[in-house]
Structure formats: structure tokens, C-alpha cells
XYZ file of C-alpha atoms in Angstrom:
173
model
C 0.000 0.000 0.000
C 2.856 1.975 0.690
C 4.128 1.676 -3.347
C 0.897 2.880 -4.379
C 0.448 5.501 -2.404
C 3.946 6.977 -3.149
C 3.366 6.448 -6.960
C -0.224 8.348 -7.050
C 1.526 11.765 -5.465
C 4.378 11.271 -8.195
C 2.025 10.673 -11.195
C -0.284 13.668 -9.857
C 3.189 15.579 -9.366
C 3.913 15.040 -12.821
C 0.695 16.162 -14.594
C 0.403 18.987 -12.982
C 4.116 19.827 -13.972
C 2.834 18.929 -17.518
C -0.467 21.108 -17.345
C 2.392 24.468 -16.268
C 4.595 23.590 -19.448
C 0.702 23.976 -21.402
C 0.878 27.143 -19.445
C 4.044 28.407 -20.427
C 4.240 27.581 -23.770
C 3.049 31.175 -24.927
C 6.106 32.376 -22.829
C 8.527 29.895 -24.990
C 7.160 31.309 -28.271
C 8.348 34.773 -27.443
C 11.570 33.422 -25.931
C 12.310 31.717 -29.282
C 11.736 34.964 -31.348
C 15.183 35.700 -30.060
C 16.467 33.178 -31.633
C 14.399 32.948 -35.547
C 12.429 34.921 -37.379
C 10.325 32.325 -38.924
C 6.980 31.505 -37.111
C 7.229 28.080 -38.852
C 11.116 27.365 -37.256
C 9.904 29.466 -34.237
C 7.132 26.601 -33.442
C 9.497 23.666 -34.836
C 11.461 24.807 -32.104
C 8.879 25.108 -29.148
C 7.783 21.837 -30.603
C 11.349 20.044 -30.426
C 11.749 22.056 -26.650
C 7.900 20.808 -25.439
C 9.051 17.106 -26.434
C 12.241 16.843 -25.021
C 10.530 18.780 -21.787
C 8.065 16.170 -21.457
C 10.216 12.839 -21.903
C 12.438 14.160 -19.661
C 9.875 15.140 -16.633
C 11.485 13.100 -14.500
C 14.659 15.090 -14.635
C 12.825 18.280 -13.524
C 13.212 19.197 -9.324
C 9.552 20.566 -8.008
C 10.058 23.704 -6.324
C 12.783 25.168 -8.682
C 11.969 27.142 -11.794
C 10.028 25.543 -14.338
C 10.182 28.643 -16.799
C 13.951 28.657 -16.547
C 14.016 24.800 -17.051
C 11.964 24.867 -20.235
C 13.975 27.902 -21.202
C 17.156 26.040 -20.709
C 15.915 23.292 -23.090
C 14.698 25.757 -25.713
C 18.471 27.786 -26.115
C 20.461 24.061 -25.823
C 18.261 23.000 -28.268
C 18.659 26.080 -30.793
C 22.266 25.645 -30.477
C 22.752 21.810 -31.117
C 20.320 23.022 -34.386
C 22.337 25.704 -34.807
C 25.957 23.846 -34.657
C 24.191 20.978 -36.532
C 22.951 22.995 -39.698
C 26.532 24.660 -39.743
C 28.206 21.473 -40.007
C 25.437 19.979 -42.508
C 24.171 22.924 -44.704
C 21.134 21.796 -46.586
C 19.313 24.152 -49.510
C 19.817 25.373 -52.453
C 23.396 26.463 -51.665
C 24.951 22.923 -51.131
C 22.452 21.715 -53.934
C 23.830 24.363 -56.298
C 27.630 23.123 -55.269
C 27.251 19.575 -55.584
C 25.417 19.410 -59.194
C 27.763 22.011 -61.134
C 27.867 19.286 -64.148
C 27.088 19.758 -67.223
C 24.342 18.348 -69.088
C 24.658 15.089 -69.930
C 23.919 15.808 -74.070
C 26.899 18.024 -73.789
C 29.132 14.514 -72.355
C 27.578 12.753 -74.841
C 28.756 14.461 -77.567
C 32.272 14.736 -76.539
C 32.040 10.964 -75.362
C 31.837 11.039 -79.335
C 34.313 13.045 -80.404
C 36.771 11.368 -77.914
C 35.980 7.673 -79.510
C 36.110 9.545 -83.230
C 40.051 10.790 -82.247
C 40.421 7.691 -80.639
C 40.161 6.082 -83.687
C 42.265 7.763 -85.588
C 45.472 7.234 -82.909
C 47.985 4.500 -84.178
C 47.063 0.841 -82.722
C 49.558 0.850 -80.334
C 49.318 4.287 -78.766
C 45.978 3.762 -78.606
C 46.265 0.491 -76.575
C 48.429 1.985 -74.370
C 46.603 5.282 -73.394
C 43.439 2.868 -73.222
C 45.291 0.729 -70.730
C 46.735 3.474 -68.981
C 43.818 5.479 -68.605
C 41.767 2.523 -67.015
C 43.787 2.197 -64.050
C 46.577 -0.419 -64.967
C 50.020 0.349 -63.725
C 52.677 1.621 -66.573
C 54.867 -1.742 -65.549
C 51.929 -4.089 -66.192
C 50.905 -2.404 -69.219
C 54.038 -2.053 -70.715
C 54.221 -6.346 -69.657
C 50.712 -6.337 -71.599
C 51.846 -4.564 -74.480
C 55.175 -6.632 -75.135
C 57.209 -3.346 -74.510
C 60.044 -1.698 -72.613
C 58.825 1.075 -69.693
C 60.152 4.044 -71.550
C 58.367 2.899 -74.815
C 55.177 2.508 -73.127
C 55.400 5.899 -71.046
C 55.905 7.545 -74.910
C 53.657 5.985 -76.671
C 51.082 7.407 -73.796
C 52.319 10.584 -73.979
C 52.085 10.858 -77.693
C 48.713 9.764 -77.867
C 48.160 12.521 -75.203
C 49.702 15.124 -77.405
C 47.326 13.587 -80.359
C 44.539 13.891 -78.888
C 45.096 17.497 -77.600
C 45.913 18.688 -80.869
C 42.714 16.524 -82.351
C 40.031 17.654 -79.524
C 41.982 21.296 -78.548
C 41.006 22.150 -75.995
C 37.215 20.833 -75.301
C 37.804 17.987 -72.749
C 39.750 20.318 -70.287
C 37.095 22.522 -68.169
């Protein structure tokens, strides 16, 4: 009987606690115009305060200041938000900074003109650069192409020089 009777006064402790956060919740709107201008981010943030107020109840000491509690909760929230969207801008900015490629017709058509000079490099040179190019170490291609180092490393860099002269200078951006 003793359980029960100490768990009634706590549960009755608690909503009225929660009935005087209902109460000052017109005080944490103005509070929070300090922070935005934005009624929409001014009640995502009263919203985000009121939530982590009420799962956290338990942490709150009767007989101290519940204003200054909730008020606590509302500025430590607005700067983890704050520190958050610093480190992890979202918008158009970072949209605009990520997708500065051009459109893909424009890649297709060099993709084109690439294979088209490609074509007209000699056999070997063009083995080479392909080989090169695709990731395979100068050593193993110049294994692949039955060649000495140095010949390999010149045959790449003619077909480099080609292919500049060919395409100018549309492939560099």
C-alpha cells in the first residue's frame, strides 16, 4: 500500500508539472523569437523544446523554476540546431555546389568526339593510353603490351599530345 500511495503523489506531481509547461508555452514562443524569425522554425522549435521537456519530466526538481528549465531546453536545443545545420548545410546552396555538371547531351557528344580521335590514334598508342587510362600500372601495361617502360610511357604521352591537338582544348574545363 505503501508503493501505491507513493506512486499516485508522483504521477499527480507530474501532470500537474505537464499542465504548467501547457501554461508556459506562450512564454517559450516569445523566448524563441530571439532566436528565428520564422513563425514556422519558431514553433518547430517550441515543438522540439515541449518534447524533449516532457520525456524528460522526471529530470525536472519541483520547487525550482520551471520557466527557466523549459527555457534552458529551448536555447540548448537552438544551439545543437544551430551547430548541426553549420556542419550539414542543406538548400539550395549545397544543392547548387554539388550538381555544377554539365548536361549530360553536352558529355555525350564529346564521349563522341573522344571515340572519333580515338580512332584515328595508331594501334599501339591507342592500346596503351586505353590501358593506362583505365587504371593499370605503366609496368603491367608495358608487360601487356610486349614493350620496354620508356616505350610505353611515350607511346602514352604521344597519344596525349594527339589527342590534344585533335580535340583542342574541349575535354579540359
Amino acid at each position: 500500500m505503501t508503493a501505491l500511495s507513493s506512486q499516485r503523489p508522483a504521477s499527480q506531481e507530474t501532470f500537474s508539472v505537464e499542465l504548467e509547461i501547457v501554461e508556459l508555452t506562450p512564454a517559450l514562443h516569445a523566448f524563441a523569437r530571439r532566436f528565428l524569425r520564422s513563425e514556422d522554425d519558431i514553433d518547430d522549435l517550441v515543438q522540439e523544446t515541449l518534447l524533449k521537456a516532457l520525456n524528460s519530466i522526471q529530470l525536472y526538481h519541483p520547487g525550482t523554476s520551471l520557466k527557466s528549465w523549459l527555457f534552458t531546453i529551448l536555447r540548448n536545443t537552438f544551439c545543437s540546431n544551430y551547430r548541426r545545420r553549420k556542419r550539414e548545410p542543406v538548400g539550395m546552396d549545397v544543392t547548387m555546389e554539388q550538381v555544377s555538371v554539365a548536361p549530360s547531351q553536352e558529355w555525350a557528344l564529346r564521349e563522341r568526339e573522344l571515340r572519333q580521335a580515338m580512332t584515328r590514334l595508331s594501334d599501339d598508342r591507342r592500346r596503351a593510353l586505353t590501358l593506362v587510362a583505365a587504371g593499370t600500372s605503366y609496368e603491367d601495361a608495358a608487360r601487356i603490351c610486349g614493350c620496354r617502360i620508356g616505350t610505353l610511357k611515350s607511346r602514352v604521352s604521344r597519344a596525349r599530345e594527339t589527342l590534344h591537338s585533335l580535340l583542342g582544348n574541349q575535354l579540359i574545363d
